[in-house]
Amino acid sequence: MYAFEFARPRTIAEAVKALKRDEALALGGGQTLIPTLKNRLASPSVLVSLTGIAEMKGVCRTDDGMVAVGGGTPHAVVAREARKLYPALAALAGGIGDPAVRSRGTIGGSLANNDPAACYPAAVLASGATIVTNRRKIPADKFFRGMFSTALAEGEIIIEVRFPVPRKASYQKFRQPASRFALTGVFVARFDDGVRVAVTGASEGGVYRWKEAEKALTAAFRPSAVEGLKVSPKGMIGDLHGTPEYRANLVRVLTARAVAAA
Amino acid sequence: MPKVTMTVNGMAVSGEVEGRTLLSDFLRDDLGLTGTHVGCDTSQCGACVVHLDGAPVKACSVFALDAEGAKVTTIEGMANPDGSLGVIQKAFQDHHGLQCGFCTPGMVMSAAALLKENRKPTEAEIRAYLDGNICRCTGYHNIVKAVLAASGQDVSRIAAE
Ligand SMILES: Cc1cc2nc3c(=O)[nH]c(=O)nc-3n(C[C@H](O)[C@H](O)[C@H](O)COP(=O)(O)OP(=O)(O)OC[C@H]3O[C@@H](n4cnc5c(N)ncnc54)[C@H](O)[C@@H]3O)c2cc1C
Ligand code: FES
Ligand code: FES
């Protein structure tokens, strides 16, 4: 690691100020950023840790019936505190990585990183959640901009994520056991006015909505509704863990499983 | 250099560290607590697991300065006050849950975190919880058995392998 200064502000306002410094970078749980720093793939002058900011942590229900998760909330806390409020979200958080990763890794860090195989982006996109930053509110449909790319500007931090709670939902993850990420994962959310389906781990463009399945499931919410649909392997990720064809097939299989489990 | 202060195994400690100093380095190099092992340094193996304010974390993936004011427990804090092995440690010894012992500190710390959350875990729950702890020697079977035994459950059903 290159050397850097370490700042640990106590409030969002202090963090935002510290992040205005030249070459400043936010640190969430560090589960991605610390390995990146070790590989010398980033060289911030100052690392602004968000772990000491109490107002960015925790899960609660808002007055308008949404579930709000603080941007600095570790996965293990979401797994615990969202269990009653949004069970499918809690289950997803409880299935990320391993227990030690879940103690540290945060929802804000996961979304800002937008790893193409990460779990949270699927929940956020399928739920139609809103990402609240220190500057604005970004709808999920406008947030993800392809692999490792988001709508966030430099120095902008995720302070909260607001989830509308679906009537029924399920996340099905086909685990890549070595990395513990999703080889492919599908989040299905059924709302009163329609179904949303988000796919992670499959496309080279990162997380995306499978609109055909949404249409079919809005018409009939049962696993067989997606059986006849075709998923093209074009643009799917191919690596030693799975070919594009394999992932394309997983998308359909996992969607059907999610519908059955919801 | 900035100063960091924390409580490690019940003792108040402090030291001067760099921004980039990892908690694992602070524990091992500054405090001499070399029981926390560093196997991969890439957050994959779990040999470095310690408890930070009660939660299991990989000490190779936390900055020392981020543990400011925190309570840290390492494998050195798992023995009984008289120095004899704690319940989980003893179970690892009794059930042959280690061979070279490199992964053992992390295994014991993860097992302790599990048993705090879930006093009587099933075999499947133990295997799932120890997912982030890699052992290249034992084949895991006796580790799982040791954790089951440490939780006071019958292990006679599980054959020695
Ligand atoms: C062994 C292992 C297994 C894993 N398995 C999974 C898995 O199964 N599924 C999964 O989804 N993830 C997995 N992860 C990733 C992990 O869960 C974290 O979500 C991820 O590392 C990023 O979160 P973080 O809080 O650690 O962020 P950091 O590593 O601290 O930061 C990542 C990036 O986000 C930025 N950032 C951090 N917080 C904020 C914020 N609040 N606002 C704006 N920007 C911010 C940082 O500047 C940095 O660029 C795994 C990681 C490891 C090490
Ligand atoms: S040394 Fe920390 S996880 Fe391997
Ligand atoms: S006993 Fe050797 S690595 Fe586990």
Tab-separated table of C-alpha atoms and ligand atoms in Angstrom:
chain	number	residue	atom	x	y	z
A	1	MET	CA	0.000	0.000	0.000
A	2	TYR	CA	1.059	3.533	-0.680
A	3	ALA	CA	0.979	5.729	2.405
A	4	PHE	CA	-2.056	7.921	3.081
A	5	GLU	CA	-3.545	9.987	5.816
A	6	PHE	CA	-6.484	8.480	7.705
A	7	ALA	CA	-9.515	10.506	8.751
A	8	ARG	CA	-12.392	9.199	10.825
A	9	PRO	CA	-15.146	11.825	10.944
A	10	ARG	CA	-18.124	11.491	13.263
A	11	THR	CA	-20.760	13.188	11.125
A	12	ILE	CA	-21.819	13.196	7.475
A	13	ALA	CA	-21.043	16.906	7.259
A	14	GLU	CA	-17.471	16.348	8.447
A	15	ALA	CA	-17.029	13.457	6.028
A	16	VAL	CA	-18.281	15.489	3.074
A	17	LYS	CA	-15.854	18.242	4.003
A	18	ALA	CA	-12.931	15.833	4.361
A	19	LEU	CA	-13.761	14.307	0.968
A	20	LYS	CA	-13.305	17.694	-0.703
A	21	ARG	CA	-9.571	17.401	-0.172
A	22	ASP	CA	-7.412	16.548	-3.161
A	23	GLU	CA	-7.276	12.796	-3.889
A	24	ALA	CA	-9.524	11.962	-0.945
A	25	LEU	CA	-11.393	8.645	-1.034
A	26	ALA	CA	-14.213	7.259	1.105
A	27	LEU	CA	-13.673	4.030	3.020
A	28	GLY	CA	-16.691	1.900	3.886
A	29	GLY	CA	-16.109	-1.551	5.332
A	30	GLY	CA	-12.909	-1.846	3.332
A	31	GLN	CA	-13.704	-5.345	2.074
A	32	THR	CA	-13.054	-4.279	-1.500
A	33	LEU	CA	-11.049	-1.117	-1.053
A	34	ILE	CA	-8.379	-2.529	1.284
A	35	PRO	CA	-7.412	-5.317	-1.155
A	36	THR	CA	-7.412	-2.662	-3.910
A	37	LEU	CA	-5.055	-0.483	-1.873
A	38	LYS	CA	-2.830	-3.471	-1.139
A	39	ASN	CA	-2.515	-4.050	-4.866
A	40	ARG	CA	-1.611	-0.396	-5.316
A	41	LEU	CA	-4.538	0.082	-7.649
A	42	ALA	CA	-5.576	3.204	-5.744
A	43	SER	CA	-3.428	5.875	-4.152
A	44	PRO	CA	-5.549	8.296	-2.153
A	45	SER	CA	-3.847	11.078	-0.221
A	46	VAL	CA	-6.452	10.770	2.495
A	47	LEU	CA	-8.803	7.935	3.283
A	48	VAL	CA	-12.028	9.121	4.876
A	49	SER	CA	-13.480	6.284	6.935
A	50	LEU	CA	-17.260	6.302	7.203
A	51	THR	CA	-17.338	3.644	9.932
A	52	GLY	CA	-17.504	6.116	12.817
A	53	ILE	CA	-20.621	7.924	11.573
A	54	ALA	CA	-23.561	6.766	13.697
A	55	GLU	CA	-26.167	8.625	11.597
A	56	MET	CA	-25.280	6.412	8.608
A	57	LYS	CA	-26.004	3.137	10.359
A	58	GLY	CA	-29.107	1.089	11.018
A	59	VAL	CA	-32.384	-0.033	9.480
A	60	CYS	CA	-35.810	1.512	10.050
A	61	ARG	CA	-39.281	1.888	8.577
A	62	THR	CA	-40.063	5.356	7.271
A	63	ASP	CA	-43.389	7.167	7.668
A	64	ASP	CA	-44.268	6.399	4.057
A	65	GLY	CA	-43.816	2.653	4.616
A	66	MET	CA	-40.385	2.231	3.066
A	67	VAL	CA	-37.444	0.441	4.622
A	68	ALA	CA	-34.491	2.789	5.003
A	69	VAL	CA	-30.993	1.361	5.376
A	70	GLY	CA	-28.161	3.693	6.400
A	71	GLY	CA	-25.370	3.773	3.809
A	72	GLY	CA	-22.800	2.653	6.372
A	73	THR	CA	-24.799	-0.308	7.657
A	74	PRO	CA	-22.862	-3.590	7.592
A	75	HIS	CA	-24.479	-6.602	5.910
A	76	ALA	CA	-24.749	-8.492	9.215
A	77	VAL	CA	-26.829	-5.669	10.703
A	78	VAL	CA	-29.179	-5.608	7.707
A	79	ALA	CA	-29.520	-9.393	7.976
A	80	ARG	CA	-30.619	-8.942	11.595
A	81	GLU	CA	-32.586	-5.710	11.582
A	82	ALA	CA	-34.464	-6.110	8.288
A	83	ARG	CA	-35.654	-9.625	9.038
A	84	LYS	CA	-39.200	-8.552	9.855
A	85	LEU	CA	-39.326	-5.380	7.750
A	86	TYR	CA	-38.102	-6.856	4.472
A	87	PRO	CA	-37.266	-10.579	4.807
A	88	ALA	CA	-35.922	-11.102	1.266
A	89	LEU	CA	-33.518	-8.196	1.704
A	90	ALA	CA	-32.370	-9.546	5.077
A	91	ALA	CA	-31.820	-12.990	3.565
A	92	LEU	CA	-29.759	-11.491	0.747
A	93	ALA	CA	-27.585	-9.556	3.196
A	94	GLY	CA	-27.139	-12.689	5.313
A	95	GLY	CA	-25.885	-14.609	2.285
A	96	ILE	CA	-23.154	-12.182	1.228
A	97	GLY	CA	-19.590	-13.500	1.507
A	98	ASP	CA	-18.899	-14.998	4.912
A	99	PRO	CA	-19.617	-13.826	8.483
A	100	ALA	CA	-16.443	-11.742	8.801
A	101	VAL	CA	-17.121	-9.988	5.492
A	102	ARG	CA	-20.681	-9.312	6.655
A	103	SER	CA	-19.432	-7.687	9.871
A	104	ARG	CA	-17.553	-5.048	7.878
A	105	GLY	CA	-18.876	-4.729	4.325
A	106	THR	CA	-21.590	-2.079	3.920
A	107	ILE	CA	-24.498	-1.491	1.574
A	108	GLY	CA	-23.084	1.887	0.530
A	109	GLY	CA	-19.714	0.371	-0.332
A	110	SER	CA	-21.305	-2.464	-2.249
A	111	LEU	CA	-23.494	-0.144	-4.346
A	112	ALA	CA	-20.732	2.394	-4.963
A	113	ASN	CA	-18.472	-0.408	-6.105
A	114	ASN	CA	-21.150	-2.009	-8.342
A	115	ASP	CA	-19.279	-5.259	-8.810
A	116	PRO	CA	-21.009	-7.146	-11.650
A	117	ALA	CA	-21.416	-10.165	-9.342
A	118	ALA	CA	-22.524	-8.298	-6.202
A	119	CYS	CA	-25.831	-9.107	-4.511
A	120	TYR	CA	-27.190	-5.735	-3.305
A	121	PRO	CA	-27.489	-4.149	-6.761
A	122	ALA	CA	-30.078	-6.829	-7.631
A	123	ALA	CA	-32.183	-5.997	-4.553
A	124	VAL	CA	-31.944	-2.263	-5.150
A	125	LEU	CA	-32.883	-2.498	-8.816
A	126	ALA	CA	-35.679	-5.054	-8.369
A	127	SER	CA	-37.177	-3.100	-5.476
A	128	GLY	CA	-36.997	0.181	-7.353
A	129	ALA	CA	-35.138	1.640	-4.377
A	130	THR	CA	-33.835	5.184	-4.092
A	131	ILE	CA	-30.206	5.927	-3.331
A	132	VAL	CA	-29.922	8.966	-1.114
A	133	THR	CA	-26.584	10.773	-1.232
A	134	ASN	CA	-25.306	13.891	0.452
A	135	ARG	CA	-26.400	15.786	-2.683
A	136	ARG	CA	-29.506	14.166	-4.183
A	137	LYS	CA	-31.834	11.221	-4.495
A	138	ILE	CA	-31.037	8.806	-7.314
A	139	PRO	CA	-33.614	6.246	-8.484
A	140	ALA	CA	-32.191	2.729	-8.902
A	141	ASP	CA	-33.010	2.742	-12.606
A	142	LYS	CA	-30.608	5.683	-13.060
A	143	PHE	CA	-27.906	4.609	-10.611
A	144	PHE	CA	-26.157	1.603	-12.179
A	145	ARG	CA	-24.086	2.473	-15.231
A	146	GLY	CA	-22.434	-0.834	-16.100
A	147	MET	CA	-19.689	-2.865	-14.419
A	148	PHE	CA	-18.018	-0.958	-11.578
A	149	SER	CA	-19.683	2.236	-12.717
A	150	THR	CA	-22.441	4.289	-11.095
A	151	ALA	CA	-24.066	7.709	-11.227
A	152	LEU	CA	-22.066	8.841	-8.165
A	153	ALA	CA	-19.857	11.878	-8.623
A	154	GLU	CA	-16.462	12.252	-7.019
A	155	GLY	CA	-16.722	12.764	-3.282
A	156	GLU	CA	-20.439	11.937	-3.273
A	157	ILE	CA	-21.442	9.467	-0.575
A	158	ILE	CA	-24.404	7.163	-0.149
A	159	ILE	CA	-25.999	8.026	3.148
A	160	GLU	CA	-29.172	5.970	2.849
A	161	VAL	CA	-31.007	3.527	0.617
A	162	ARG	CA	-34.816	3.559	0.642
A	163	PHE	CA	-36.598	0.383	-0.374
A	164	PRO	CA	-40.288	0.155	-1.241
A	165	VAL	CA	-41.342	-3.168	0.269
A	166	PRO	CA	-42.821	-5.627	-2.233
A	167	ARG	CA	-45.787	-7.846	-1.405
A	168	LYS	CA	-43.573	-10.864	-2.107
A	169	ALA	CA	-39.899	-11.158	-2.970
A	170	SER	CA	-37.003	-13.577	-3.154
A	171	TYR	CA	-33.341	-13.501	-4.078
A	172	GLN	CA	-31.857	-16.647	-5.554
A	173	LYS	CA	-28.100	-16.750	-5.701
A	174	PHE	CA	-26.100	-19.396	-7.483
A	175	ARG	CA	-22.997	-19.127	-5.429
A	176	GLN	CA	-19.488	-19.140	-6.814
A	177	PRO	CA	-17.963	-20.953	-3.860
A	178	ALA	CA	-14.412	-19.643	-4.225
A	179	SER	CA	-15.224	-15.934	-4.387
A	180	ARG	CA	-18.494	-16.310	-2.447
A	181	PHE	CA	-20.089	-13.828	-4.855
A	182	ALA	CA	-22.972	-14.694	-7.162
A	183	LEU	CA	-22.093	-16.685	-10.255
A	184	THR	CA	-25.530	-15.425	-11.192
A	185	GLY	CA	-28.257	-14.076	-8.926
A	186	VAL	CA	-31.858	-13.046	-9.509
A	187	PHE	CA	-34.065	-10.863	-7.331
A	188	VAL	CA	-37.796	-11.011	-8.014
A	189	ALA	CA	-40.097	-8.442	-6.380
A	190	ARG	CA	-43.875	-8.539	-6.722
A	191	PHE	CA	-45.655	-5.245	-6.104
A	192	ASP	CA	-49.358	-4.538	-6.349
A	193	ASP	CA	-48.814	-2.798	-9.678
A	194	GLY	CA	-46.384	-5.257	-11.253
A	195	VAL	CA	-43.322	-7.463	-10.934
A	196	ARG	CA	-39.689	-6.378	-11.185
A	197	VAL	CA	-36.848	-8.794	-11.918
A	198	ALA	CA	-33.168	-7.854	-11.548
A	199	VAL	CA	-30.259	-10.036	-12.593
A	200	THR	CA	-26.711	-9.832	-11.260
A	201	GLY	CA	-23.563	-11.801	-12.055
A	202	ALA	CA	-24.628	-12.584	-15.604
A	203	SER	CA	-24.257	-9.619	-17.924
A	204	GLU	CA	-21.109	-7.830	-18.989
A	205	GLY	CA	-23.134	-4.674	-18.540
A	206	GLY	CA	-23.587	-5.385	-14.814
A	207	VAL	CA	-26.928	-5.647	-13.044
A	208	TYR	CA	-29.999	-5.302	-15.316
A	209	ARG	CA	-33.760	-5.731	-15.372
A	210	TRP	CA	-35.135	-8.684	-17.260
A	211	LYS	CA	-38.142	-6.905	-18.695
A	212	GLU	CA	-39.614	-9.869	-20.598
A	213	ALA	CA	-39.836	-11.867	-17.406
A	214	GLU	CA	-41.372	-8.884	-15.628
A	215	LYS	CA	-44.119	-8.750	-18.240
A	216	ALA	CA	-44.770	-12.483	-18.120
A	217	LEU	CA	-44.790	-12.566	-14.323
A	218	THR	CA	-47.020	-9.518	-14.031
A	219	ALA	CA	-49.536	-11.417	-16.175
A	220	ALA	CA	-49.132	-14.673	-14.217
A	221	PHE	CA	-46.956	-14.928	-11.141
A	222	ARG	CA	-45.846	-18.543	-11.322
A	223	PRO	CA	-42.558	-20.299	-12.176
A	224	SER	CA	-43.926	-21.711	-15.436
A	225	ALA	CA	-44.499	-18.175	-16.722
A	226	VAL	CA	-40.774	-17.831	-17.494
A	227	GLU	CA	-40.162	-21.369	-18.715
A	228	GLY	CA	-40.863	-20.554	-22.326
A	229	LEU	CA	-38.778	-17.377	-22.368
A	230	LYS	CA	-35.426	-17.325	-24.133
A	231	VAL	CA	-32.347	-15.666	-22.660
A	232	SER	CA	-29.666	-14.861	-25.184
A	233	PRO	CA	-26.061	-15.614	-24.191
A	234	LYS	CA	-24.973	-12.525	-26.131
A	235	GLY	CA	-23.271	-10.059	-23.800
A	236	MET	CA	-23.227	-12.539	-20.906
A	237	ILE	CA	-20.060	-12.997	-18.867
A	238	GLY	CA	-17.918	-15.963	-19.834
A	239	ASP	CA	-15.095	-17.110	-17.578
A	240	LEU	CA	-13.660	-20.327	-16.181
A	241	HIS	CA	-16.610	-20.599	-13.785
A	242	GLY	CA	-19.278	-20.552	-16.460
A	243	THR	CA	-19.854	-19.895	-20.148
A	244	PRO	CA	-22.250	-17.226	-21.411
A	245	GLU	CA	-24.706	-20.020	-22.328
A	246	TYR	CA	-24.511	-21.428	-18.814
A	247	ARG	CA	-25.234	-18.040	-17.262
A	248	ALA	CA	-28.067	-17.364	-19.688
A	249	ASN	CA	-29.663	-20.614	-18.603
A	250	LEU	CA	-29.128	-19.768	-14.925
A	251	VAL	CA	-31.009	-16.501	-15.364
A	252	ARG	CA	-34.179	-18.361	-16.310
A	253	VAL	CA	-33.731	-21.159	-13.787
A	254	LEU	CA	-33.054	-18.777	-10.897
A	255	THR	CA	-35.957	-16.516	-11.852
A	256	ALA	CA	-38.313	-19.487	-11.730
A	257	ARG	CA	-36.863	-20.522	-8.373
A	258	ALA	CA	-37.265	-17.011	-7.005
A	259	VAL	CA	-40.904	-16.946	-8.050
A	260	ALA	CA	-41.465	-20.321	-6.394
A	261	ALA	CA	-39.747	-19.163	-3.191
A	262	ALA	CA	-41.334	-15.686	-2.982
B	1	MET	CA	2.324	9.419	13.373
B	2	PRO	CA	-1.263	9.186	14.611
B	3	LYS	CA	-1.958	7.455	17.876
B	4	VAL	CA	-4.462	4.644	18.245
B	5	THR	CA	-6.030	3.454	21.475
B	6	MET	CA	-8.137	0.342	21.949
B	7	THR	CA	-8.871	-2.433	24.420
B	8	VAL	CA	-7.321	-5.757	23.491
B	9	ASN	CA	-8.285	-8.817	25.505
B	10	GLY	CA	-9.444	-6.540	28.302
B	11	MET	CA	-6.275	-4.433	28.438
B	12	ALA	CA	-6.079	-0.814	27.362
B	13	VAL	CA	-3.373	-0.465	24.723
B	14	SER	CA	-2.152	2.288	22.474
B	15	GLY	CA	0.482	2.820	19.855
B	16	GLU	CA	1.627	5.006	17.019
B	17	VAL	CA	0.626	3.731	13.621
B	18	GLU	CA	0.490	4.811	9.998
B	19	GLY	CA	-2.804	5.346	8.192
B	20	ARG	CA	-2.153	2.145	6.255
B	21	THR	CA	-1.282	-0.011	9.275
B	22	LEU	CA	-3.608	-3.008	9.363
B	23	LEU	CA	-5.158	-4.227	12.580
B	24	SER	CA	-3.386	-7.574	12.021
B	25	ASP	CA	-0.017	-5.789	11.840
B	26	PHE	CA	-0.750	-3.700	14.902
B	27	LEU	CA	-1.685	-6.795	16.908
B	28	ARG	CA	1.277	-8.843	15.747
B	29	ASP	CA	4.083	-6.322	15.357
B	30	ASP	CA	3.239	-3.650	17.915
B	31	LEU	CA	1.564	-5.737	20.607
B	32	GLY	CA	3.411	-9.002	19.965
B	33	LEU	CA	0.139	-10.929	19.796
B	34	THR	CA	1.286	-13.314	17.090
B	35	GLY	CA	-1.549	-15.756	17.648
B	36	THR	CA	-3.507	-13.858	15.000
B	37	HIS	CA	-2.186	-15.455	11.827
B	38	VAL	CA	-1.938	-13.885	8.408
B	39	GLY	CA	-2.454	-16.546	5.779
B	40	CYS	CA	-3.441	-14.742	2.620
B	41	ASP	CA	-3.589	-11.050	3.461
B	42	THR	CA	-6.326	-10.802	0.816
B	43	SER	CA	-9.400	-11.450	3.003
B	44	GLN	CA	-9.906	-14.961	1.672
B	45	CYS	CA	-8.622	-17.405	4.300
B	46	GLY	CA	-9.902	-16.262	7.696
B	47	ALA	CA	-6.733	-17.145	9.620
B	48	CYS	CA	-6.670	-13.565	10.939
B	49	VAL	CA	-10.212	-13.462	12.364
B	50	VAL	CA	-10.534	-11.516	15.625
B	51	HIS	CA	-13.565	-9.986	17.318
B	52	LEU	CA	-14.062	-6.257	16.935
B	53	ASP	CA	-16.701	-4.988	19.346
B	54	GLY	CA	-17.992	-8.541	19.502
B	55	ALA	CA	-18.235	-9.177	15.749
B	56	PRO	CA	-15.877	-11.451	13.809
B	57	VAL	CA	-13.681	-9.535	11.352
B	58	LYS	CA	-10.658	-10.296	9.241
B	59	ALA	CA	-7.900	-8.311	10.927
B	60	CYS	CA	-5.993	-8.144	7.637
B	61	SER	CA	-8.891	-6.157	6.194
B	62	VAL	CA	-9.410	-3.530	8.885
B	63	PHE	CA	-7.174	-0.522	9.468
B	64	ALA	CA	-5.813	-0.168	12.987
B	65	LEU	CA	-7.084	3.420	13.114
B	66	ASP	CA	-10.588	2.202	12.315
B	67	ALA	CA	-10.484	0.213	15.566
B	68	GLU	CA	-9.983	3.393	17.595
B	69	GLY	CA	-11.797	3.030	20.915
B	70	ALA	CA	-12.942	-0.505	20.076
B	71	LYS	CA	-12.831	-3.700	22.090
B	72	VAL	CA	-10.774	-6.361	20.360
B	73	THR	CA	-10.527	-10.024	21.332
B	74	THR	CA	-7.826	-12.218	19.835
B	75	ILE	CA	-7.034	-15.897	20.230
B	76	GLU	CA	-4.825	-14.943	23.197
B	77	GLY	CA	-7.994	-13.794	24.949
B	78	MET	CA	-9.711	-17.167	24.572
B	79	ALA	CA	-7.834	-19.077	27.282
B	80	ASN	CA	-9.227	-19.287	30.793
B	81	PRO	CA	-7.890	-16.752	33.302
B	82	ASP	CA	-5.623	-19.446	34.793
B	83	GLY	CA	-4.032	-20.005	31.395
B	84	SER	CA	-5.705	-23.326	30.668
B	85	LEU	CA	-7.436	-23.825	27.343
B	86	GLY	CA	-10.900	-22.342	26.926
B	87	VAL	CA	-13.859	-24.580	26.074
B	88	ILE	CA	-13.580	-24.189	22.306
B	89	GLN	CA	-9.802	-24.546	22.318
B	90	LYS	CA	-10.062	-27.672	24.453
B	91	ALA	CA	-12.636	-29.156	22.084
B	92	PHE	CA	-10.296	-28.574	19.136
B	93	GLN	CA	-7.583	-30.409	21.029
B	94	ASP	CA	-9.853	-33.264	22.153
B	95	HIS	CA	-11.373	-33.832	18.722
B	96	HIS	CA	-8.227	-33.360	16.711
B	97	GLY	CA	-9.570	-30.215	15.050
B	98	LEU	CA	-6.132	-29.135	13.942
B	99	GLN	CA	-3.039	-30.458	12.296
B	100	CYS	CA	-0.516	-27.737	11.476
B	101	GLY	CA	-2.570	-25.255	13.490
B	102	PHE	CA	-2.173	-22.345	11.145
B	103	CYS	CA	-5.875	-21.816	10.550
B	104	THR	CA	-6.820	-22.624	14.141
B	105	PRO	CA	-6.833	-19.128	15.698
B	106	GLY	CA	-9.251	-17.935	13.029
B	107	MET	CA	-11.333	-21.097	13.296
B	108	VAL	CA	-11.633	-20.726	17.070
B	109	MET	CA	-12.565	-17.037	16.808
B	110	SER	CA	-15.202	-17.740	14.153
B	111	ALA	CA	-16.545	-20.648	16.177
B	112	ALA	CA	-16.759	-18.414	19.252
B	113	ALA	CA	-18.695	-15.816	17.262
B	114	LEU	CA	-21.088	-18.488	16.023
B	115	LEU	CA	-21.709	-19.951	19.475
B	116	LYS	CA	-22.460	-16.506	20.846
B	117	GLU	CA	-25.194	-16.069	18.215
B	118	ASN	CA	-26.403	-19.638	18.153
B	119	ARG	CA	-25.758	-21.754	21.220
B	120	LYS	CA	-26.692	-25.088	19.661
B	121	PRO	CA	-25.876	-24.897	15.968
B	122	THR	CA	-26.510	-27.837	13.665
B	123	GLU	CA	-23.698	-29.389	11.676
B	124	ALA	CA	-24.932	-27.574	8.552
B	125	GLU	CA	-25.023	-24.246	10.394
B	126	ILE	CA	-21.459	-24.761	11.588
B	127	ARG	CA	-20.253	-25.569	8.082
B	128	ALA	CA	-22.026	-22.506	6.689
B	129	TYR	CA	-20.639	-20.216	9.362
B	130	LEU	CA	-17.053	-21.412	8.915
B	131	ASP	CA	-17.289	-20.702	5.206
B	132	GLY	CA	-14.731	-17.910	5.367
B	133	ASN	CA	-12.160	-19.992	7.223
B	134	ILE	CA	-9.966	-22.130	5.044
B	135	CYS	CA	-8.014	-25.117	6.354
B	136	ARG	CA	-5.558	-26.907	4.113
B	137	CYS	CA	-4.926	-29.811	6.503
B	138	THR	CA	-7.874	-31.308	8.303
B	139	GLY	CA	-10.592	-31.685	5.707
B	140	TYR	CA	-12.828	-29.757	8.146
B	141	HIS	CA	-14.573	-32.772	9.565
B	142	ASN	CA	-12.923	-32.698	12.965
B	143	ILE	CA	-13.213	-28.935	13.137
B	144	VAL	CA	-16.969	-29.191	12.764
B	145	LYS	CA	-16.980	-31.955	15.339
B	146	ALA	CA	-14.975	-29.817	17.769
B	147	VAL	CA	-17.407	-26.922	17.426
B	148	LEU	CA	-20.373	-29.237	17.955
B	149	ALA	CA	-18.665	-30.639	21.055
B	150	ALA	CA	-17.846	-27.156	22.337
B	151	SER	CA	-21.552	-26.334	22.172
B	152	GLY	CA	-22.219	-29.288	24.453
B	153	GLN	CA	-23.814	-31.459	21.785
B	154	ASP	CA	-23.373	-35.145	21.181
B	155	VAL	CA	-20.775	-35.912	18.536
B	156	SER	CA	-20.817	-39.705	18.743
B	157	ARG	CA	-22.933	-39.857	15.573
B	158	ILE	CA	-20.182	-38.232	13.586
B	159	ALA	CA	-17.607	-40.862	12.760
B	160	ALA	CA	-13.964	-39.968	13.000
B	161	GLU	CA	-12.469	-39.687	9.565
C	1	LIG	C1	-14.339	-12.826	0.663
C	1	LIG	C2	-15.357	-11.835	0.189
C	1	LIG	C3	-16.593	-12.288	-0.238
C	1	LIG	C4	-17.570	-11.397	-0.688
C	1	LIG	N1	-18.767	-11.911	-1.125
C	1	LIG	C5	-19.719	-11.077	-1.596
C	1	LIG	C6	-20.979	-11.563	-2.047
C	1	LIG	O1	-21.279	-12.741	-1.997
C	1	LIG	N2	-21.893	-10.668	-2.515
C	1	LIG	C7	-21.635	-9.337	-2.531
C	1	LIG	O2	-22.491	-8.582	-2.953
C	1	LIG	N3	-20.468	-8.841	-2.094
C	1	LIG	C8	-19.499	-9.677	-1.630
C	1	LIG	N4	-18.314	-9.139	-1.175
C	1	LIG	C9	-18.150	-7.671	-1.181
C	1	LIG	C10	-18.492	-7.069	0.186
C	1	LIG	O3	-19.682	-7.560	0.614
C	1	LIG	C11	-18.642	-5.526	0.248
C	1	LIG	O4	-19.941	-5.172	-0.028
C	1	LIG	C12	-17.857	-4.789	-0.692
C	1	LIG	O5	-16.540	-5.182	-0.416
C	1	LIG	C13	-17.931	-3.254	-0.604
C	1	LIG	O6	-18.371	-2.743	0.607
C	1	LIG	P1	-17.412	-2.047	1.672
C	1	LIG	O7	-18.301	-1.410	2.664
C	1	LIG	O8	-16.435	-3.032	2.150
C	1	LIG	O9	-16.737	-0.902	0.812
C	1	LIG	P2	-15.209	-0.458	0.633
C	1	LIG	O10	-14.385	-1.630	0.236
C	1	LIG	O11	-14.760	0.303	1.805
C	1	LIG	O12	-15.374	0.547	-0.586
C	1	LIG	C14	-15.687	0.131	-1.901
C	1	LIG	C15	-15.864	1.380	-2.783
C	1	LIG	O13	-17.033	2.085	-2.391
C	1	LIG	C16	-16.730	3.408	-1.971
C	1	LIG	N5	-17.619	3.665	-0.830
C	1	LIG	C17	-17.655	2.991	0.339
C	1	LIG	N6	-18.709	3.408	1.093
C	1	LIG	C18	-19.326	4.380	0.381
C	1	LIG	C19	-20.479	5.193	0.608
C	1	LIG	N7	-21.217	5.096	1.719
C	1	LIG	N8	-20.814	6.090	-0.346
C	1	LIG	C20	-20.108	6.187	-1.499
C	1	LIG	N9	-19.024	5.441	-1.768
C	1	LIG	C21	-18.640	4.552	-0.854
C	1	LIG	C22	-15.257	3.413	-1.670
C	1	LIG	O14	-14.695	4.678	-1.888
C	1	LIG	C23	-14.741	2.374	-2.646
C	1	LIG	O15	-14.538	2.946	-3.895
C	1	LIG	C24	-17.322	-10.009	-0.710
C	1	LIG	C25	-16.077	-9.539	-0.269
C	1	LIG	C26	-15.107	-10.421	0.178
C	1	LIG	C27	-13.806	-9.894	0.639
C	2	FES	S1	-5.012	-13.292	6.371
C	2	FES	FE1	-6.822	-12.241	6.648
C	2	FES	S2	-8.224	-13.436	5.571
C	2	FES	FE2	-6.353	-14.442	5.149
C	3	FES	S1	-4.731	-27.206	10.565
C	3	FES	FE1	-3.337	-26.671	9.023
C	3	FES	S2	-4.462	-25.148	7.960
C	3	FES	FE2	-5.902	-25.923	9.302
